[in-house]
């Protein structure tokens, strides 16, 4: 008897477009997740903009987002944006994604941005040029889904996880009054 979830047999692989749209929504929700920790941080450092506080902001964002994603992926396999778009992270053959695998997936998912951020730093790219580098990096990483064999992004392939498309909920039938 398999310990996979019953929904796994009725799922399909979502399109790259659907996953990217979900990620845009996810980035908007990330602002809400970061709001309170950043408000408290800014009050604590009194809005200082030293090199140390800038690095602390980056670490805070990494840790807060990590806690959010790792918790959601290991608990339900879905974040709020993923629920909206009926997407779910699964580990084939498992009832849920183990904490360690979710953490590994989170670290690997930074490959969407890390190469572009390193290039922007190395070549001292500023403003729109740096944003363009990030855009190119996102497009490059998205294209990894074309080469993984199952349409998954490279970080999922490396972590052994998959994003699946859940079926649409059954429509409620309207009862006609007699």
CSV table of N, CA and C in Angstrom, one decimal:
chain,number,residue,atom,x,y,z
A,1,UNK,N,0.8,-1.2,0.0
A,1,UNK,CA,0.0,0.0,0.0
A,1,UNK,C,0.9,1.2,0.0
A,2,UNK,N,0.6,2.2,-0.9
A,2,UNK,CA,1.4,3.4,-1.0
A,2,UNK,C,1.0,4.4,0.1
A,3,UNK,N,2.0,5.2,0.6
A,3,UNK,CA,1.6,6.2,1.5
A,3,UNK,C,1.5,7.6,0.9
A,4,UNK,N,1.3,7.6,-0.4
A,4,UNK,CA,1.1,8.8,-1.2
A,4,UNK,C,-0.4,9.3,-0.9
A,5,UNK,N,-0.6,10.6,-1.1
A,5,UNK,CA,-1.9,11.2,-0.9
A,5,UNK,C,-2.8,10.7,-2.0
A,6,UNK,N,-4.1,10.6,-1.6
A,6,UNK,CA,-5.1,10.2,-2.6
A,6,UNK,C,-5.2,11.2,-3.8
A,7,UNK,N,-5.0,12.5,-3.5
A,7,UNK,CA,-5.1,13.5,-4.6
A,7,UNK,C,-4.0,13.3,-5.6
A,8,UNK,N,-2.9,12.6,-5.2
A,8,UNK,CA,-1.8,12.5,-6.2
A,8,UNK,C,-2.2,11.8,-7.5
A,9,UNK,N,-3.1,10.9,-7.4
A,9,UNK,CA,-3.5,10.1,-8.5
A,9,UNK,C,-4.4,10.9,-9.5
A,10,UNK,N,-5.0,12.0,-9.0
A,10,UNK,CA,-5.9,12.8,-9.8
A,10,UNK,C,-5.3,14.1,-10.2
A,11,UNK,N,-4.0,14.2,-10.1
A,11,UNK,CA,-3.3,15.5,-10.4
A,11,UNK,C,-2.6,15.4,-11.8
A,12,UNK,N,-2.2,16.6,-12.3
A,12,UNK,CA,-1.4,16.7,-13.5
A,12,UNK,C,-0.3,17.7,-13.3
A,13,UNK,N,0.5,17.8,-14.3
A,13,UNK,CA,1.6,18.8,-14.2
A,13,UNK,C,1.1,20.1,-14.7
A,14,UNK,N,1.2,21.2,-13.9
A,14,UNK,CA,0.8,22.5,-14.4
A,14,UNK,C,1.7,23.1,-15.4
A,15,UNK,N,1.2,24.0,-16.2
A,15,UNK,CA,2.0,24.7,-17.2
A,15,UNK,C,3.0,25.6,-16.6
A,16,UNK,N,4.0,25.9,-17.3
A,16,UNK,CA,5.1,26.8,-16.9
A,16,UNK,C,4.4,28.2,-16.6
A,17,UNK,N,3.5,28.6,-17.5
A,17,UNK,CA,2.8,29.9,-17.4
A,17,UNK,C,2.0,29.9,-16.1
A,18,UNK,N,1.3,28.9,-15.8
A,18,UNK,CA,0.5,28.9,-14.5
A,18,UNK,C,1.4,29.0,-13.3
A,19,UNK,N,2.6,28.3,-13.3
A,19,UNK,CA,3.5,28.4,-12.2
A,19,UNK,C,4.1,29.7,-12.1
A,20,UNK,N,4.4,30.4,-13.2
A,20,UNK,CA,5.0,31.7,-13.1
A,20,UNK,C,4.0,32.7,-12.6
A,21,UNK,N,2.8,32.6,-13.1
A,21,UNK,CA,1.7,33.5,-12.6
A,21,UNK,C,1.5,33.4,-11.1
A,22,UNK,N,1.5,32.1,-10.7
A,22,UNK,CA,1.4,31.9,-9.2
A,22,UNK,C,2.6,32.5,-8.5
A,23,UNK,N,3.8,32.5,-9.1
A,23,UNK,CA,5.0,33.1,-8.4
A,23,UNK,C,4.8,34.6,-8.3
A,24,UNK,N,4.2,35.2,-9.3
A,24,UNK,CA,4.0,36.7,-9.2
A,24,UNK,C,3.1,37.0,-8.0
A,25,UNK,N,2.0,36.2,-7.9
A,25,UNK,CA,1.1,36.4,-6.8
A,25,UNK,C,1.8,36.1,-5.5
A,26,UNK,N,2.7,35.1,-5.5
A,26,UNK,CA,3.5,34.7,-4.3
A,26,UNK,C,4.4,35.9,-3.9
A,27,UNK,N,5.0,36.6,-4.9
A,27,UNK,CA,5.8,37.7,-4.5
A,27,UNK,C,5.1,38.9,-3.9
A,28,UNK,N,3.8,39.0,-4.3
A,28,UNK,CA,3.0,40.1,-3.6
A,28,UNK,C,2.6,39.7,-2.2
A,29,UNK,N,2.3,38.4,-2.0
A,29,UNK,CA,2.0,37.9,-0.6
A,29,UNK,C,3.3,38.0,0.3
A,30,UNK,N,4.5,37.8,-0.4
A,30,UNK,CA,5.7,37.9,0.4
A,30,UNK,C,5.9,39.2,1.1
A,31,UNK,N,5.4,40.3,0.4
A,31,UNK,CA,5.5,41.6,1.1
A,31,UNK,C,4.7,41.6,2.4
A,32,UNK,N,3.5,41.0,2.4
A,32,UNK,CA,2.7,40.9,3.6
A,32,UNK,C,3.5,40.1,4.7
A,33,UNK,N,4.1,39.0,4.3
A,33,UNK,CA,4.8,38.1,5.3
A,33,UNK,C,6.0,38.9,5.9
A,34,UNK,N,6.6,39.7,5.1
A,34,UNK,CA,7.8,40.5,5.5
A,34,UNK,C,7.5,41.8,6.3
A,35,UNK,N,6.3,42.2,6.2
A,35,UNK,CA,5.9,43.6,6.7
A,35,UNK,C,6.2,43.7,8.2
A,36,UNK,N,5.7,42.9,9.0
A,36,UNK,CA,5.9,43.0,10.5
A,36,UNK,C,7.3,42.8,10.9
A,37,UNK,N,8.0,41.7,10.4
A,37,UNK,CA,9.4,41.6,10.8
A,37,UNK,C,10.3,42.8,10.4
A,38,UNK,N,10.0,43.3,9.2
A,38,UNK,CA,10.8,44.5,8.8
A,38,UNK,C,10.4,45.8,9.5
A,39,UNK,N,9.1,45.9,9.9
A,39,UNK,CA,8.7,47.1,10.7
A,39,UNK,C,9.5,47.0,12.0
A,40,UNK,N,9.5,45.9,12.7
A,40,UNK,CA,10.2,45.7,14.0
A,40,UNK,C,11.7,46.0,13.8
A,41,UNK,N,12.2,45.4,12.7
A,41,UNK,CA,13.7,45.6,12.5
A,41,UNK,C,14.0,47.1,12.3
A,42,UNK,N,13.2,47.8,11.5
A,42,UNK,CA,13.4,49.2,11.2
A,42,UNK,C,13.3,50.0,12.5
A,43,UNK,N,12.4,49.7,13.4
A,43,UNK,CA,12.3,50.4,14.6
A,43,UNK,C,13.5,50.1,15.5
A,44,UNK,N,14.0,48.9,15.5
A,44,UNK,CA,15.2,48.5,16.3
A,44,UNK,C,16.4,49.2,15.8
A,45,UNK,N,16.6,49.4,14.5
A,45,UNK,CA,17.8,50.0,14.0
A,45,UNK,C,17.6,51.5,13.6
A,46,UNK,N,16.4,52.0,13.9
A,46,UNK,CA,16.1,53.4,13.7
A,46,UNK,C,16.3,53.8,12.2
A,47,UNK,N,16.0,52.9,11.3
A,47,UNK,CA,16.1,53.2,9.9
A,47,UNK,C,17.5,53.4,9.4
A,48,UNK,N,18.5,52.9,10.1
A,48,UNK,CA,19.9,53.1,9.7
A,48,UNK,C,20.1,52.3,8.3
A,49,UNK,N,21.0,52.9,7.5
A,49,UNK,CA,21.4,52.3,6.2
A,49,UNK,C,22.9,52.1,6.1
A,50,UNK,N,23.5,51.5,7.1
A,50,UNK,CA,24.9,51.1,7.1
A,50,UNK,C,25.0,49.8,6.3
A,51,UNK,N,26.3,49.5,5.9
A,51,UNK,CA,26.5,48.2,5.2
A,51,UNK,C,26.0,47.0,6.1
A,52,UNK,N,26.3,47.1,7.4
A,52,UNK,CA,25.9,46.0,8.3
A,52,UNK,C,24.3,45.9,8.3
A,53,UNK,N,23.6,47.0,8.5
A,53,UNK,CA,22.1,46.9,8.5
A,53,UNK,C,21.6,46.4,7.2
A,54,UNK,N,22.2,46.8,6.1
A,54,UNK,CA,21.7,46.3,4.8
A,54,UNK,C,21.9,44.8,4.7
A,55,UNK,N,23.0,44.2,5.2
A,55,UNK,CA,23.2,42.8,5.2
A,55,UNK,C,22.2,42.1,6.2
A,56,UNK,N,22.0,42.8,7.3
A,56,UNK,CA,21.0,42.2,8.2
A,56,UNK,C,19.6,42.2,7.6
A,57,UNK,N,19.2,43.2,6.8
A,57,UNK,CA,17.9,43.2,6.2
A,57,UNK,C,17.8,42.0,5.2
A,58,UNK,N,18.9,41.8,4.4
A,58,UNK,CA,18.9,40.6,3.5
A,58,UNK,C,18.8,39.3,4.2
A,59,UNK,N,19.5,39.2,5.3
A,59,UNK,CA,19.4,37.9,6.1
A,59,UNK,C,18.0,37.8,6.7
A,60,UNK,N,17.5,38.9,7.2
A,60,UNK,CA,16.1,38.8,7.8
A,60,UNK,C,15.1,38.3,6.7
A,61,UNK,N,15.2,38.9,5.5
A,61,UNK,CA,14.3,38.5,4.4
A,61,UNK,C,14.5,37.0,4.1
A,62,UNK,N,15.7,36.6,4.0
A,62,UNK,CA,16.0,35.1,3.7
A,62,UNK,C,15.4,34.2,4.8
A,63,UNK,N,15.6,34.6,6.0
A,63,UNK,CA,15.2,33.7,7.1
A,63,UNK,C,13.6,33.7,7.3
A,64,UNK,N,13.0,34.9,7.2
A,64,UNK,CA,11.6,35.0,7.3
A,64,UNK,C,10.9,34.3,6.2
A,65,UNK,N,11.4,34.5,5.0
A,65,UNK,CA,10.8,33.8,3.8
A,65,UNK,C,11.0,32.3,3.9
A,66,UNK,N,12.2,31.9,4.4
A,66,UNK,CA,12.5,30.5,4.5
A,66,UNK,C,11.6,29.9,5.5
A,67,UNK,N,11.3,30.5,6.7
A,67,UNK,CA,10.4,30.0,7.7
A,67,UNK,C,9.0,29.8,7.1
A,68,UNK,N,8.6,30.8,6.3
A,68,UNK,CA,7.2,30.7,5.7
A,68,UNK,C,7.1,29.6,4.7
A,69,UNK,N,8.0,29.6,3.7
A,69,UNK,CA,7.9,28.6,2.7
A,69,UNK,C,8.2,27.1,3.2
A,70,UNK,N,9.2,27.0,4.0
A,70,UNK,CA,9.5,25.6,4.5
A,70,UNK,C,8.3,25.1,5.4
A,71,UNK,N,7.8,26.0,6.2
A,71,UNK,CA,6.6,25.6,7.0
A,71,UNK,C,5.4,25.2,6.1
A,72,UNK,N,5.1,26.0,5.2
A,72,UNK,CA,3.9,25.7,4.3
A,72,UNK,C,4.1,24.5,3.4
A,73,UNK,N,5.3,24.4,2.9
A,73,UNK,CA,5.5,23.2,2.0
A,73,UNK,C,5.6,21.9,2.8
A,74,UNK,N,6.1,21.9,4.0
A,74,UNK,CA,6.2,20.7,4.8
A,74,UNK,C,4.9,20.4,5.5
A,75,UNK,N,4.1,21.4,5.7
A,75,UNK,CA,2.8,21.2,6.4
A,75,UNK,C,1.7,20.7,5.5
A,76,UNK,N,1.4,21.5,4.5
A,76,UNK,CA,0.3,21.3,3.5
A,76,UNK,C,0.8,21.1,2.1
A,77,UNK,N,2.0,21.4,1.8
A,77,UNK,CA,2.5,21.3,0.4
A,77,UNK,C,2.1,22.5,-0.4
A,78,UNK,N,1.5,23.5,0.3
A,78,UNK,CA,0.9,24.7,-0.5
A,78,UNK,C,1.1,26.0,0.4
A,79,UNK,N,1.4,27.0,-0.3
A,79,UNK,CA,1.3,28.4,0.2
A,79,UNK,C,0.0,28.9,-0.2
A,80,UNK,N,-0.4,30.1,0.3
A,80,UNK,CA,-1.7,30.7,-0.1
A,80,UNK,C,-1.8,30.9,-1.6
A,81,UNK,N,-0.7,31.4,-2.2
A,81,UNK,CA,-0.8,31.6,-3.7
A,81,UNK,C,-0.9,30.2,-4.4
A,82,UNK,N,-0.3,29.2,-3.9
A,82,UNK,CA,-0.4,27.9,-4.5
A,82,UNK,C,-1.8,27.3,-4.3
A,83,UNK,N,-2.4,27.6,-3.2
A,83,UNK,CA,-3.8,27.2,-3.0
A,83,UNK,C,-4.7,27.9,-4.0
A,84,UNK,N,-4.5,29.2,-4.2
A,84,UNK,CA,-5.3,29.9,-5.1
A,84,UNK,C,-5.2,29.4,-6.5
A,85,UNK,N,-4.0,29.0,-6.9
A,85,UNK,CA,-3.8,28.4,-8.3
A,85,UNK,C,-3.9,26.9,-8.4
A,86,UNK,N,-4.3,26.3,-7.2
A,86,UNK,CA,-4.4,24.8,-7.2
A,86,UNK,C,-3.1,24.1,-7.5
A,87,UNK,N,-2.0,24.6,-7.0
A,87,UNK,CA,-0.7,23.9,-7.1
A,87,UNK,C,-0.3,23.3,-5.8
A,88,UNK,N,0.5,22.3,-5.9
A,88,UNK,CA,0.9,21.7,-4.6
A,88,UNK,C,2.3,21.1,-4.8
A,89,UNK,N,3.2,21.2,-3.8
A,89,UNK,CA,4.5,20.6,-3.8
A,89,UNK,C,4.3,19.2,-3.2
A,90,UNK,N,4.8,18.2,-4.0
A,90,UNK,CA,4.7,16.8,-3.5
A,90,UNK,C,6.1,16.2,-3.6
A,91,UNK,N,6.3,15.2,-2.8
A,91,UNK,CA,7.4,14.3,-2.9
A,91,UNK,C,6.8,13.0,-3.2
A,92,UNK,N,7.0,12.5,-4.4
A,92,UNK,CA,6.4,11.2,-4.9
A,92,UNK,C,6.7,10.1,-3.9
A,93,UNK,N,5.6,9.4,-3.5
A,93,UNK,CA,5.7,8.3,-2.6
A,93,UNK,C,5.6,8.7,-1.2
A,94,UNK,N,5.4,9.9,-0.9
A,94,UNK,CA,5.3,10.4,0.5
A,94,UNK,C,4.0,11.1,0.7
A,95,UNK,N,3.5,11.1,1.9
A,95,UNK,CA,2.2,11.7,2.3
A,95,UNK,C,2.4,13.2,2.3
A,96,UNK,N,3.6,13.7,2.7
A,96,UNK,CA,3.9,15.1,2.7
A,96,UNK,C,5.4,15.3,2.5
A,97,UNK,N,5.8,16.6,2.3
A,97,UNK,CA,7.2,16.9,2.0
A,97,UNK,C,7.9,17.0,3.4
A,98,UNK,N,8.9,16.2,3.7
A,98,UNK,CA,9.6,16.3,4.9
A,98,UNK,C,10.3,17.7,5.1
A,99,UNK,N,10.4,18.1,6.3
A,99,UNK,CA,11.0,19.4,6.6
A,99,UNK,C,12.4,19.6,6.0
A,100,UNK,N,13.2,18.6,6.0
A,100,UNK,CA,14.6,18.6,5.5
A,100,UNK,C,14.5,18.9,3.9
A,101,UNK,N,13.6,18.2,3.3
A,101,UNK,CA,13.4,18.3,1.8
A,101,UNK,C,12.9,19.7,1.5
A,102,UNK,N,11.9,20.2,2.3
A,102,UNK,CA,11.4,21.5,2.1
A,102,UNK,C,12.5,22.6,2.2
A,103,UNK,N,13.3,22.4,3.2
A,103,UNK,CA,14.4,23.3,3.4
A,103,UNK,C,15.4,23.3,2.3
A,104,UNK,N,15.7,22.1,1.8
A,104,UNK,CA,16.6,22.0,0.6
A,104,UNK,C,16.0,22.6,-0.6
A,105,UNK,N,14.7,22.4,-0.8
A,105,UNK,CA,14.0,23.0,-1.9
A,105,UNK,C,14.1,24.6,-1.8
A,106,UNK,N,13.9,25.1,-0.6
A,106,UNK,CA,14.0,26.5,-0.4
A,106,UNK,C,15.3,27.1,-0.8
A,107,UNK,N,16.4,26.5,-0.3
A,107,UNK,CA,17.7,26.9,-0.7
A,107,UNK,C,18.0,26.8,-2.2
A,108,UNK,N,17.5,25.7,-2.8
A,108,UNK,CA,17.7,25.6,-4.2
A,108,UNK,C,16.9,26.6,-5.0
A,109,UNK,N,15.7,27.0,-4.5
A,109,UNK,CA,14.9,27.9,-5.2
A,109,UNK,C,15.5,29.3,-5.3
A,110,UNK,N,16.5,29.6,-4.5
A,110,UNK,CA,17.2,30.9,-4.7
A,110,UNK,C,18.0,31.0,-6.0
A,111,UNK,N,18.1,29.8,-6.7
A,111,UNK,CA,18.8,29.9,-8.0
A,111,UNK,C,18.0,30.7,-9.0
A,112,UNK,N,16.7,31.0,-8.7
A,112,UNK,CA,16.0,31.9,-9.6
A,112,UNK,C,16.6,33.3,-9.6
A,113,UNK,N,17.2,33.7,-8.5
A,113,UNK,CA,17.7,35.0,-8.3
A,113,UNK,C,19.2,35.1,-8.1
A,114,UNK,N,19.8,34.1,-7.5
A,114,UNK,CA,21.2,34.2,-7.1
A,114,UNK,C,22.2,34.5,-8.2
A,115,UNK,N,22.1,33.8,-9.3
A,115,UNK,CA,23.1,34.1,-10.4
A,115,UNK,C,23.0,35.5,-10.9
A,116,UNK,N,21.8,36.0,-11.0
A,116,UNK,CA,21.6,37.4,-11.5
A,116,UNK,C,22.1,38.4,-10.4
A,117,UNK,N,21.8,38.1,-9.1
A,117,UNK,CA,22.3,39.0,-8.1
A,117,UNK,C,23.8,39.0,-8.0
A,118,UNK,N,24.5,37.9,-8.2
A,118,UNK,CA,25.9,37.8,-8.2
A,118,UNK,C,26.5,38.6,-9.4
A,119,UNK,N,25.8,38.4,-10.6
A,119,UNK,CA,26.3,39.2,-11.8
A,119,UNK,C,26.1,40.7,-11.6
A,120,UNK,N,24.9,41.1,-11.0
A,120,UNK,CA,24.7,42.5,-10.8
A,120,UNK,C,25.8,43.1,-9.8
A,121,UNK,N,26.1,42.3,-8.8
A,121,UNK,CA,27.2,42.8,-7.9
A,121,UNK,C,28.6,42.8,-8.6
A,122,UNK,N,28.9,41.7,-9.3
A,122,UNK,CA,30.2,41.6,-9.9
A,122,UNK,C,30.4,42.7,-11.0
A,123,UNK,N,29.4,43.0,-11.8
A,123,UNK,CA,29.5,44.0,-12.8
A,123,UNK,C,29.0,45.4,-12.4
A,124,UNK,N,28.7,45.5,-11.1
A,124,UNK,CA,28.2,46.8,-10.6
A,124,UNK,C,27.0,47.4,-11.3
A,125,UNK,N,26.1,46.5,-11.6
A,125,UNK,CA,24.9,46.9,-12.3
A,125,UNK,C,24.0,47.6,-11.4
A,126,UNK,N,23.4,48.7,-11.9
A,126,UNK,CA,22.5,49.5,-11.0
A,126,UNK,C,21.1,49.6,-11.6
A,127,UNK,N,20.1,49.8,-10.8
A,127,UNK,CA,18.8,50.2,-11.1
A,127,UNK,C,18.2,49.2,-12.2
A,128,UNK,N,17.8,49.8,-13.3
A,128,UNK,CA,17.1,49.1,-14.4
A,128,UNK,C,18.0,48.0,-15.0
A,129,UNK,N,19.3,48.2,-15.0
A,129,UNK,CA,20.2,47.2,-15.6
A,129,UNK,C,20.2,46.0,-14.7
A,130,UNK,N,20.3,46.2,-13.3
A,130,UNK,CA,20.2,45.1,-12.4
A,130,UNK,C,18.9,44.4,-12.4
A,131,UNK,N,17.8,45.1,-12.5
A,131,UNK,CA,16.5,44.5,-12.6
A,131,UNK,C,16.4,43.7,-13.9
A,132,UNK,N,17.0,44.2,-15.0
A,132,UNK,CA,17.0,43.4,-16.3
A,132,UNK,C,17.8,42.1,-16.1
A,133,UNK,N,18.9,42.2,-15.4
A,133,UNK,CA,19.7,40.9,-15.1
A,133,UNK,C,18.8,39.9,-14.3
A,134,UNK,N,18.1,40.4,-13.4
A,134,UNK,CA,17.2,39.5,-12.6
A,134,UNK,C,16.1,38.9,-13.5
A,135,UNK,N,15.6,39.7,-14.4
A,135,UNK,CA,14.6,39.2,-15.4
A,135,UNK,C,15.1,38.2,-16.3
A,136,UNK,N,16.3,38.4,-16.8
A,136,UNK,CA,17.0,37.4,-17.6
A,136,UNK,C,17.2,36.1,-16.8
A,137,UNK,N,17.7,36.3,-15.5
A,137,UNK,CA,17.9,35.1,-14.7
A,137,UNK,C,16.6,34.3,-14.5
A,138,UNK,N,15.5,35.0,-14.2
A,138,UNK,CA,14.2,34.3,-14.0
A,138,UNK,C,13.8,33.6,-15.3
A,139,UNK,N,14.0,34.2,-16.5
A,139,UNK,CA,13.7,33.5,-17.7
A,139,UNK,C,14.5,32.3,-18.0
A,140,UNK,N,15.8,32.5,-17.6
A,140,UNK,CA,16.8,31.3,-17.8
A,140,UNK,C,16.4,30.2,-16.9
A,141,UNK,N,16.1,30.5,-15.7
A,141,UNK,CA,15.7,29.4,-14.7
A,141,UNK,C,14.4,28.7,-15.2
A,142,UNK,N,13.4,29.5,-15.6
A,142,UNK,CA,12.1,29.0,-16.1
A,142,UNK,C,12.4,28.0,-17.2
A,143,UNK,N,13.3,28.3,-18.1
A,143,UNK,CA,13.6,27.4,-19.2
A,143,UNK,C,14.1,26.1,-18.8
A,144,UNK,N,14.6,25.9,-17.5
A,144,UNK,CA,15.0,24.6,-17.1
A,144,UNK,C,13.9,23.6,-17.1
A,145,UNK,N,12.6,24.0,-17.1
A,145,UNK,CA,11.5,23.1,-17.1
A,145,UNK,C,11.4,22.4,-18.5
A,146,UNK,N,12.0,23.0,-19.5
A,146,UNK,CA,12.0,22.4,-20.8
A,146,UNK,C,13.0,21.3,-20.9
A,147,UNK,N,13.9,21.2,-20.0
A,147,UNK,CA,15.0,20.2,-20.1
A,147,UNK,C,15.0,19.1,-19.0
A,148,UNK,N,14.1,19.2,-18.1
A,148,UNK,CA,14.2,18.2,-16.9
A,148,UNK,C,13.5,16.9,-17.2
A,149,UNK,N,12.8,16.8,-18.3
A,149,UNK,CA,12.1,15.6,-18.7
A,149,UNK,C,10.7,15.5,-18.2
A,150,UNK,N,10.3,16.1,-17.1
A,150,UNK,CA,8.9,16.1,-16.7
A,150,UNK,C,8.3,17.4,-16.5
A,151,UNK,N,8.9,18.4,-17.1
A,151,UNK,CA,8.3,19.8,-17.1
A,151,UNK,C,8.5,20.5,-15.7
A,152,UNK,N,9.3,19.9,-14.8
A,152,UNK,CA,9.5,20.6,-13.5
A,152,UNK,C,10.7,21.5,-13.6
A,153,UNK,N,10.8,22.5,-12.8
A,153,UNK,CA,11.9,23.4,-12.7
A,153,UNK,C,13.1,22.6,-12.1
A,154,UNK,N,14.3,23.1,-12.4
A,154,UNK,CA,15.5,22.4,-11.9
A,154,UNK,C,15.6,22.2,-10.4
A,155,UNK,N,15.1,23.2,-9.7
A,155,UNK,CA,15.2,23.0,-8.2
A,155,UNK,C,14.3,21.9,-7.7
A,156,UNK,N,13.2,21.7,-8.3
A,156,UNK,CA,12.3,20.6,-8.0
A,156,UNK,C,13.0,19.2,-8.4
A,157,UNK,N,13.6,19.2,-9.5
A,157,UNK,CA,14.2,18.0,-10.0
A,157,UNK,C,15.4,17.6,-9.0
A,158,UNK,N,16.2,18.6,-8.6
A,158,UNK,CA,17.3,18.3,-7.7
A,158,UNK,C,16.8,17.9,-6.3
A,159,UNK,N,15.7,18.5,-5.8
A,159,UNK,CA,15.1,18.2,-4.5
A,159,UNK,C,14.3,16.9,-4.5
A,160,UNK,N,13.9,16.4,-5.7
A,160,UNK,CA,13.1,15.2,-5.8
A,160,UNK,C,11.6,15.5,-5.7
A,161,UNK,N,11.3,16.8,-5.6
A,161,UNK,CA,9.9,17.2,-5.4
A,161,UNK,C,9.3,17.5,-6.8
A,162,UNK,N,8.0,17.7,-6.8
A,162,UNK,CA,7.2,18.0,-8.0
A,162,UNK,C,6.1,19.0,-7.7
A,163,UNK,N,5.8,19.9,-8.6
A,163,UNK,CA,4.7,20.7,-8.5
A,163,UNK,C,3.6,20.1,-9.3
A,164,UNK,N,2.4,19.8,-8.7
A,164,UNK,CA,1.3,19.2,-9.4
A,164,UNK,C,0.1,20.2,-9.4
A,165,UNK,N,-0.7,20.0,-10.4
A,165,UNK,CA,-1.9,20.8,-10.6
A,165,UNK,C,-3.0,20.0,-10.0
A,166,UNK,N,-3.7,20.5,-9.0
A,166,UNK,CA,-4.8,19.8,-8.3
A,166,UNK,C,-6.1,20.1,-9.2
A,167,UNK,N,-7.0,19.1,-9.2
A,167,UNK,CA,-8.2,19.3,-10.0
A,167,UNK,C,-9.1,20.4,-9.4
A,168,UNK,N,-9.9,21.0,-10.3
A,168,UNK,CA,-10.8,22.0,-9.9
A,168,UNK,C,-11.9,21.4,-9.0
A,169,UNK,N,-12.3,22.2,-8.0
A,169,UNK,CA,-13.3,21.6,-7.1
A,169,UNK,C,-14.6,21.4,-7.8
A,170,UNK,N,-15.3,20.4,-7.3
A,170,UNK,CA,-16.6,20.0,-8.0
A,170,UNK,C,-17.6,21.2,-7.8
A,171,UNK,N,-18.3,21.5,-8.9
A,171,UNK,CA,-19.2,22.6,-8.9
A,171,UNK,C,-20.5,22.2,-8.1
A,172,UNK,N,-21.0,23.2,-7.4
A,172,UNK,CA,-22.2,22.9,-6.6
A,172,UNK,C,-23.4,23.0,-7.6
A,173,UNK,N,-24.3,22.0,-7.4
A,173,UNK,CA,-25.5,22.1,-8.3
A,173,UNK,C,-26.5,23.0,-7.7
A,174,UNK,N,-27.2,23.7,-8.5
A,174,UNK,CA,-28.3,24.5,-8.0
A,174,UNK,C,-29.6,23.7,-7.9
A,175,UNK,N,-30.2,23.9,-6.8
A,175,UNK,CA,-31.5,23.2,-6.6
A,175,UNK,C,-32.6,24.1,-7.0
A,176,UNK,N,-33.5,23.5,-7.8
A,176,UNK,CA,-34.6,24.3,-8.4
A,176,UNK,C,-35.8,24.1,-7.4
A,177,UNK,N,-36.4,25.3,-7.0
A,177,UNK,CA,-37.5,25.2,-6.1
A,177,UNK,C,-38.7,24.8,-6.8
A,178,UNK,N,-39.5,23.9,-6.2
A,178,UNK,CA,-40.7,23.4,-6.8
A,178,UNK,C,-41.9,24.3,-6.6
